[in-house]
Amino acid sequence: MPQQAAHPTVMDGIGELSRVREEAVRGAPRATEAQHAKGKLTARERIDLLLDAGSFTEVEQLRRHRATGFGLEAKKPYTDGVITGWGTVHGRTVFVYAHDFRIFGGALGEAHATKIHKIMDMAISAGAPLVSLNDGAGARIQEGVSALAGYGGIFQRNTKASGVIPQISVMLGPCAGGAAYSPALTDFVFMVRETSQMFITGPDVVRAVTGEEITQNGLGGADVHAETSGVAHFAYDDEETCLEEVRYLLSLLPQNNREMPPRADTEDPADRTCEALREMVPADGTRPYDMHDVITEIVDDGEHMEVHERWATSVICTLARIGGEVVGIVANQPQSLAGVLDIHSSEKAARFVQLCDAFNIPLVTLVDVPGFLPGVDQEHGGIIRHGAKLLYAYCNATVPRISLILRKAYGGAYIVMDSRSIGADLSFAWPANEIAVMGAEGAANVVFRRQIAAADDPEAMRARMVKEYKAELMHPYYAAERGLVDDVIDPADTRSLLIGSLAMLRAKHASLPDRKHGNPPM
């Protein structure tokens, strides 16, 4: 009798599934070699570095595009060039999508975009951070307008998630054209030198339109965006360091806007005195010093993560822990332009304040500011509206807010740097503080100009009037006597006072007017 064919079994199906999964994960060996030859990791290697070991769960691994034409119907790889899913970082859930440059150069098509849309929706619903690992050639030209519509869906979800869950963009390859707008909509942008670039129009287009010759890195490399444009918040030399720093940043952020940032135990005593602060800041307001030294002395174990470290350097914005609790620190930097506020530093600080307020991170403001930067370029560039961005951000913030005046605080810049008059919960000052409309020399020249001009010895009269103005209106207790500063403190007590004050303010609740949203200056 003829032998009957065996019926398919479950084990046959499992074997086929294993083969298919292996194909999806492995990818084309030649493409992997090409990626490594460029000094770049593959998408899966990057995910392994970002997430806790063994925690990744992939979504839609077997998705394939349905496009036809231009040879697409003959090339339908699994994943369609993007890997999506979730895992954990330090034990907390994080969603991730990673462009796979080995497949269609990481270009976005309809199926590719749909996968990203799904993981973004899942992150918003689950209330967990979203990290995008970007390494793609932009829209998939062969799919036409469907690819462009896919970007629109990403932008819409970036905006919906803004202020709801932390969004972090990690640039690990090219990101050109409309694709660059998604990172710009997220909370943080990380870049890697030499291998990542961002620009709206590439060097070829720039050359054709303007005649300017420039390389990809010169136009939109990591250093350009970290130092000149301010698009990148962080820049690193290699992918491994970059992804490790992303993990550290996530350890400082809450899962969503309904949670508090994670607390961490510290062996740095809450009552530690900071005697070094007594000598760190020169009493002479014209002498510079490094505000980083002050921050390092105050925060737990001297550790903090500075945002936009190399852009708009006259102000420092950094995340740290004080007494185990995460805080956002905004501080003038006397080593850069004497710590003035200008167009870029106002923008930088304003967005940082908004970020901290969105994610329940208390704000500590360290003030040593001579004013806003004067000049025709600043006025014509809109310093009024840019400075108003920082003012608006502070006034709108409902998180605990503590300001500390280290030395000088002059004019409108004093008000803008979270003064009591715009809603700081507590305001302290060191004994060398000078709070005034302007410096004593400038004030004396205005107020006593007639007496100085009429004097037999104008210079001696000017010196006398400067001394008189300081004695009357700029002595260390002038603001405290009027309730504009809560206390004048010994610098050595700064850390313990901040910890105690933040503990008191932890349960602070403040509500904003019932409105759709405000209309901040642009």
XYZ file of C-alpha atoms in Angstrom:
522
model
C 0.000 0.000 0.000
C 1.223 3.533 -0.754
C 2.505 5.291 2.332
C 0.341 8.264 3.381
C 2.016 11.672 3.734
C 2.458 12.727 7.330
C 0.241 15.553 8.544
C 1.982 18.781 9.545
C 2.665 18.956 13.263
C 2.986 21.776 15.796
C 6.698 21.077 15.921
C 6.944 21.687 12.177
C 5.347 25.097 12.706
C 7.682 25.905 15.568
C 10.667 24.965 13.433
C 9.487 27.282 10.651
C 8.879 30.068 13.170
C 12.413 29.675 14.504
C 13.824 29.887 10.988
C 11.837 33.014 10.187
C 12.799 34.675 13.468
C 16.455 33.882 12.912
C 16.262 35.489 9.473
C 14.586 38.598 10.913
C 17.142 38.975 13.694
C 20.265 38.123 11.728
C 19.657 40.302 8.697
C 21.968 40.287 5.718
C 25.549 39.454 6.826
C 27.015 41.740 4.184
C 24.914 44.669 5.373
C 26.015 44.006 8.962
C 29.652 44.037 7.878
C 29.108 47.332 6.048
C 27.535 48.873 9.154
C 30.451 47.781 11.313
C 32.935 49.025 8.701
C 31.534 52.532 9.201
C 32.267 52.250 12.924
C 28.555 51.899 13.698
C 26.660 49.297 15.681
C 23.584 47.532 14.353
C 20.133 48.469 15.621
C 19.903 45.333 17.794
C 23.367 45.882 19.265
C 22.283 49.384 20.224
C 19.101 48.152 21.883
C 21.145 45.622 23.849
C 23.349 48.435 25.174
C 20.407 50.673 26.041
C 18.175 48.182 27.851
C 18.763 45.887 30.807
C 20.100 42.512 29.676
C 17.397 40.142 28.452
C 14.557 42.613 28.999
C 13.670 43.489 25.385
C 10.294 42.393 23.996
C 9.954 43.051 20.276
C 6.727 44.112 18.593
C 5.847 43.328 14.959
C 9.129 41.668 14.192
C 7.611 39.917 11.173
C 6.041 43.027 9.624
C 6.746 43.499 5.901
C 5.814 46.281 3.511
C 3.106 45.884 0.869
C 4.462 48.414 -1.615
C 4.989 47.605 -5.271
C 6.948 49.184 -8.077
C 10.589 50.171 -8.456
C 11.573 46.614 -7.470
C 10.067 46.815 -3.987
C 7.824 43.778 -4.531
C 10.938 41.628 -4.880
C 12.508 42.894 -1.656
C 10.331 42.473 1.419
C 12.578 41.939 4.466
C 11.146 41.319 7.923
C 10.923 44.330 10.312
C 10.843 46.688 7.292
C 13.875 48.504 8.581
C 12.773 49.449 12.102
C 12.880 47.463 15.346
C 10.233 48.346 17.921
C 9.412 47.117 21.408
C 9.932 47.679 25.090
C 12.291 46.648 27.881
C 13.657 48.061 31.104
C 16.372 50.509 32.120
C 17.394 50.123 35.761
C 14.301 47.970 36.151
C 11.811 50.558 34.835
C 9.856 50.177 31.592
C 11.139 52.033 28.529
C 9.795 51.873 24.967
C 12.185 52.028 22.047
C 12.353 52.076 18.284
C 15.567 51.764 16.315
C 16.116 52.362 12.616
C 17.956 49.453 11.007
C 20.260 51.034 8.430
C 20.971 47.585 6.963
C 17.441 47.506 5.497
C 16.595 50.188 2.915
C 19.141 52.432 4.648
C 16.687 52.797 7.518
C 14.384 54.779 5.205
C 10.805 55.244 6.371
C 7.971 53.688 4.409
C 4.302 53.100 5.243
C 4.753 49.837 7.191
C 7.882 51.208 8.879
C 5.957 54.306 10.020
C 2.979 52.278 11.221
C 5.266 50.283 13.513
C 6.652 53.490 14.991
C 3.150 54.937 15.426
C 2.105 51.822 17.321
C 5.040 51.846 19.746
C 4.577 55.577 20.366
C 0.902 55.014 21.171
C 1.855 52.175 23.501
C 4.382 54.370 25.329
C 1.815 57.126 25.846
C -0.826 54.661 27.045
C 1.587 52.868 29.387
C 3.019 56.130 30.710
C 6.643 55.201 30.079
C 9.603 56.982 28.385
C 10.201 56.617 24.652
C 13.718 56.410 23.200
C 14.290 56.598 19.444
C 17.585 55.337 18.011
C 17.837 57.261 14.747
C 19.925 56.033 11.819
C 17.955 56.481 8.614
C 18.069 57.954 5.142
C 14.773 59.804 5.431
C 11.575 59.042 3.558
C 11.488 55.964 1.289
C 11.293 57.684 -2.075
C 9.801 54.631 -3.820
C 6.689 54.861 -1.631
C 6.076 58.528 -2.359
C 3.569 60.510 -0.327
C 2.713 57.520 1.887
C 6.161 57.862 3.456
C 5.662 61.581 4.036
C 2.323 60.908 5.720
C 4.135 58.480 8.001
C 6.327 61.318 9.253
C 3.252 63.419 9.899
C 1.911 60.704 12.185
C 5.189 60.642 14.126
C 5.210 64.424 14.564
C 1.616 64.402 15.763
C 2.426 61.778 18.396
C 5.615 63.596 19.467
C 3.456 66.606 20.185
C 0.772 64.586 21.959
C 3.410 62.971 24.183
C 5.178 66.266 24.953
C 5.139 66.915 28.686
C 3.402 63.571 29.271
C 6.272 61.075 28.934
C 9.997 61.743 28.534
C 11.037 61.533 24.863
C 14.708 61.029 24.026
C 16.169 61.040 20.516
C 19.556 59.405 19.987
C 21.186 60.304 16.679
C 23.447 57.463 15.535
C 23.574 58.112 11.810
C 22.123 60.512 9.235
C 18.841 62.337 9.825
C 17.924 64.638 6.946
C 14.983 66.626 5.678
C 11.632 66.382 7.424
C 12.911 63.475 9.531
C 14.936 65.976 11.607
C 11.775 67.539 13.003
C 10.878 64.556 15.166
C 14.043 64.839 17.307
C 13.486 68.590 17.514
C 10.061 67.919 19.070
C 11.453 65.619 21.767
C 12.849 66.509 25.194
C 16.492 65.541 24.635
C 18.738 64.968 21.613
C 21.946 62.909 21.904
C 24.509 62.804 19.079
C 27.710 60.862 18.309
C 30.635 62.647 16.697
C 31.606 61.734 13.130
C 28.753 59.240 12.638
C 25.583 61.296 13.200
C 24.358 64.315 11.267
C 21.148 66.353 11.207
C 20.151 68.896 8.581
C 17.106 69.984 6.606
C 19.000 70.356 3.323
C 22.265 68.509 2.744
C 25.607 69.805 1.456
C 24.691 69.143 -2.190
C 21.567 71.293 -1.986
C 23.427 74.010 -0.069
C 26.111 74.020 -2.771
C 23.543 74.214 -5.568
C 21.538 77.034 -3.991
C 24.177 79.178 -2.273
C 27.462 78.007 -3.731
C 28.820 77.236 -0.253
C 31.083 74.206 0.089
C 30.667 72.268 3.334
C 30.902 68.702 4.596
C 28.069 66.778 6.242
C 29.670 67.103 9.666
C 30.461 70.754 9.086
C 26.833 71.379 8.216
C 25.050 69.248 10.780
C 27.473 67.183 12.836
C 27.387 66.615 16.583
C 29.729 69.472 17.496
C 27.850 71.942 15.305
C 24.549 71.140 16.993
C 26.060 70.947 20.487
C 27.925 74.269 20.244
C 26.358 76.450 17.550
C 22.723 75.602 16.832
C 21.698 74.212 20.219
C 19.793 71.367 18.540
C 21.779 68.681 20.412
C 21.733 68.574 24.201
C 24.570 66.038 24.472
C 27.438 64.930 22.194
C 29.777 61.961 22.708
C 32.698 60.303 20.949
C 31.239 56.800 20.652
C 27.921 54.966 20.739
C 28.686 52.967 23.873
C 29.289 56.087 25.990
C 26.297 57.820 24.436
C 23.879 54.999 25.264
C 25.262 54.637 28.787
C 24.562 58.333 29.341
C 21.019 57.878 28.028
C 20.559 55.218 30.707
C 21.869 57.637 33.345
C 19.505 60.383 32.182
C 16.552 57.985 32.407
C 17.528 57.252 36.020
C 16.932 60.952 36.794
C 13.536 61.235 35.096
C 10.084 60.056 36.188
C 8.182 57.603 34.024
C 5.575 60.233 33.186
C 4.111 63.555 34.275
C 1.984 61.935 36.991
C 4.950 60.518 38.889
C 7.806 62.002 40.877
C 11.420 61.458 39.800
C 13.012 58.361 41.344
C 14.705 58.898 44.682
C 18.150 57.382 45.264
C 19.918 56.627 48.517
C 23.140 58.530 49.062
C 25.957 58.332 51.557
C 26.547 62.071 51.179
C 25.273 63.467 54.535
C 22.315 65.843 54.422
C 23.915 67.955 57.144
C 27.308 68.174 55.420
C 28.690 71.688 55.736
C 30.191 73.230 52.618
C 32.974 75.327 54.078
C 34.692 75.546 50.694
C 31.842 77.774 49.497
C 32.972 80.534 51.865
C 36.088 81.088 49.754
C 34.882 79.891 46.352
C 33.037 83.040 45.271
C 35.117 86.269 45.231
C 33.485 89.206 47.012
C 34.613 91.455 44.150
C 31.748 91.258 41.654
C 34.097 91.828 38.708
C 36.162 88.702 39.396
C 35.033 85.508 37.612
C 34.815 82.009 39.073
C 33.483 78.668 37.867
C 29.888 78.075 38.942
C 30.435 74.356 38.283
C 32.553 74.292 41.433
C 29.660 75.650 43.483
C 27.227 73.111 42.031
C 29.647 70.226 42.604
C 30.048 71.227 46.245
C 26.281 71.371 46.870
C 24.906 68.279 45.097
C 25.114 64.646 46.207
C 28.583 63.180 45.642
C 29.441 66.052 43.306
C 27.533 64.387 40.430
C 25.319 66.220 37.962
C 24.332 65.905 34.313
C 24.596 69.175 32.438
C 22.181 69.836 29.574
C 23.462 71.889 26.610
C 26.894 72.048 28.237
C 28.572 73.716 25.251
C 25.792 75.970 23.970
C 24.819 79.325 25.487
C 27.434 78.845 28.184
C 26.648 81.976 30.242
C 23.954 79.917 31.961
C 24.234 76.362 33.328
C 21.276 73.954 33.263
C 21.880 70.645 34.978
C 20.111 67.716 36.627
C 21.399 66.428 39.958
C 20.325 64.988 43.273
C 20.329 66.876 46.552
C 19.570 64.688 49.561
C 18.674 61.845 47.203
C 15.977 63.879 45.419
C 16.293 64.950 41.768
C 16.470 68.699 41.167
C 16.969 70.912 38.156
C 19.602 73.605 38.692
C 19.698 76.826 36.670
C 22.774 78.951 37.359
C 24.546 81.941 35.875
C 28.141 81.194 34.833
C 30.470 84.138 35.628
C 33.242 82.529 33.566
C 31.231 83.081 30.357
C 30.227 86.627 29.445
C 30.221 87.398 33.193
C 27.058 85.306 33.525
C 24.778 87.635 31.556
C 21.499 86.550 30.038
C 21.423 86.809 26.254
C 19.146 85.475 23.528
C 20.475 81.914 23.542
C 20.959 81.519 27.292
C 17.414 82.784 27.893
C 16.046 80.207 25.445
C 18.175 77.447 26.933
C 17.106 78.146 30.506
C 13.446 78.639 29.562
C 13.121 75.235 27.945
C 14.938 73.575 30.840
C 12.582 75.189 33.345
C 9.599 73.991 31.299
C 11.013 70.459 31.178
C 11.512 70.353 34.948
C 8.035 71.738 35.563
C 6.451 69.199 33.187
C 8.079 66.261 34.971
C 7.757 67.349 38.610
C 11.426 68.197 39.095
C 12.001 70.958 41.712
C 14.022 73.962 40.583
C 17.027 75.486 42.336
C 18.273 78.745 40.809
C 21.769 80.030 41.631
C 21.939 83.720 40.821
C 24.974 85.837 39.995
C 23.819 87.951 37.087
C 24.948 91.446 35.991
C 21.962 91.886 33.645
C 20.979 91.202 30.059
C 23.670 91.430 27.388
C 23.562 94.899 25.773
C 24.130 95.433 22.069
C 22.502 96.180 18.745
C 22.602 92.510 17.679
C 20.830 91.442 20.856
C 18.113 94.086 20.566
C 17.543 93.475 16.860
C 17.629 89.724 17.479
C 14.711 90.041 19.880
C 16.268 89.851 23.353
C 13.004 91.256 24.709
C 10.873 88.350 23.533
C 13.601 85.754 24.153
C 14.178 87.008 27.685
C 10.409 86.923 28.162
C 10.483 83.179 27.406
C 12.472 82.581 30.581
C 10.242 84.921 32.552
C 7.141 83.102 31.283
C 8.610 79.677 32.047
C 9.365 80.556 35.663
C 6.048 82.329 36.228
C 4.191 79.325 34.827
C 6.113 76.696 36.826
C 4.257 75.051 39.721
C 7.050 72.793 41.030
C 8.946 73.765 44.197
C 11.213 76.714 43.398
C 14.131 77.963 45.474
C 16.437 80.802 44.446
C 19.812 81.597 45.982
C 21.620 84.867 45.278
C 25.339 84.238 45.555
C 26.659 87.656 44.674
C 25.144 90.228 42.316
C 21.627 90.381 40.894
C 20.985 93.468 38.813
C 18.031 94.880 36.940
C 15.482 92.891 35.002
C 17.778 89.862 34.998
C 17.382 89.665 38.800
C 13.605 89.496 38.392
C 13.772 86.929 35.585
C 16.088 84.570 37.516
C 13.219 83.312 39.690
C 12.980 86.178 42.156
C 10.393 86.154 44.941
C 8.311 88.643 42.958
C 7.636 86.092 40.185
C 6.762 83.232 42.482
C 9.845 81.585 43.959
C 8.729 79.699 47.063
C 11.887 80.565 48.962
C 14.685 83.016 48.268
C 18.009 83.053 50.105
C 21.161 85.130 49.739
C 24.789 84.885 50.738
C 26.303 87.749 52.768
C 28.069 89.273 49.747
C 24.802 89.727 47.789
C 24.131 92.916 45.864
C 20.551 93.253 44.628
C 19.860 96.476 42.776
C 18.576 98.091 39.600
C 22.170 98.303 38.382
C 25.741 98.304 39.667
C 26.748 101.063 42.066
C 29.071 102.799 39.583
C 26.418 103.003 36.876
C 23.743 104.034 39.353
C 25.898 106.811 40.813
C 26.614 108.172 37.334
C 22.878 108.446 36.687
C 21.535 109.541 40.069
C 24.339 111.959 40.991
C 25.443 113.131 37.572
C 24.870 116.825 38.351
C 26.768 116.728 41.627
C 29.641 114.875 39.955
C 29.768 117.303 37.037
C 29.728 120.364 39.347
C 32.368 119.065 41.755
C 35.891 120.472 41.837
C 37.148 116.888 41.832
C 34.603 114.810 39.807
C 36.416 111.508 40.389
C 36.518 111.969 44.145
C 32.842 112.948 44.127
C 31.980 109.917 42.000
C 33.803 107.595 44.406
C 31.979 109.202 47.342
C 28.582 108.829 45.656
C 29.276 105.183 44.738
C 30.089 104.467 48.372
C 26.958 106.277 49.513
C 24.735 104.430 47.037
C 26.141 101.072 48.158
C 25.630 101.907 51.809
C 22.029 103.004 51.303
C 20.634 100.647 48.655
C 23.031 97.762 48.101
C 23.996 96.492 51.516
C 23.540 92.715 52.046
C 20.394 93.053 54.171
C 18.484 95.585 52.061
C 16.342 92.949 50.286
C 15.913 90.864 53.440
C 14.636 93.897 55.340
C 11.929 94.295 52.717
C 10.935 90.622 52.587
C 12.310 90.048 49.100
C 14.833 87.560 50.490
C 13.770 85.075 53.170
C 17.146 84.941 54.838
C 20.811 85.792 54.461
C 22.750 82.577 55.104
C 26.244 81.298 55.729
C 27.392 79.737 52.420
C 28.561 76.676 54.353
C 24.940 75.938 55.298
C 23.687 76.000 51.704
C 23.386 72.249 51.152
C 21.609 71.430 54.406
C 19.255 74.392 53.999
C 18.334 73.353 50.454
C 17.661 69.764 51.544
C 15.430 70.879 54.392
C 13.595 73.391 52.225
C 13.008 70.888 49.423
C 11.659 68.361 51.943
C 9.202 70.951 53.219
C 8.099 71.826 49.674
C 7.750 68.227 48.497
C 3.983 68.228 48.979
C 3.519 71.620 47.328
C 0.370 71.885 45.242
C -0.290 74.818 42.970
C -2.910 75.104 40.251
C -2.908 77.199 37.105
C -5.910 79.097 35.704
C -8.439 77.009 33.786
C -7.363 77.462 30.176
C -6.598 75.459 27.083
C -2.971 76.653 27.190
C -1.054 79.866 27.527
C 0.432 81.838 24.663
C 4.139 82.134 25.519
C 6.443 84.534 23.662
C 8.096 83.019 20.598
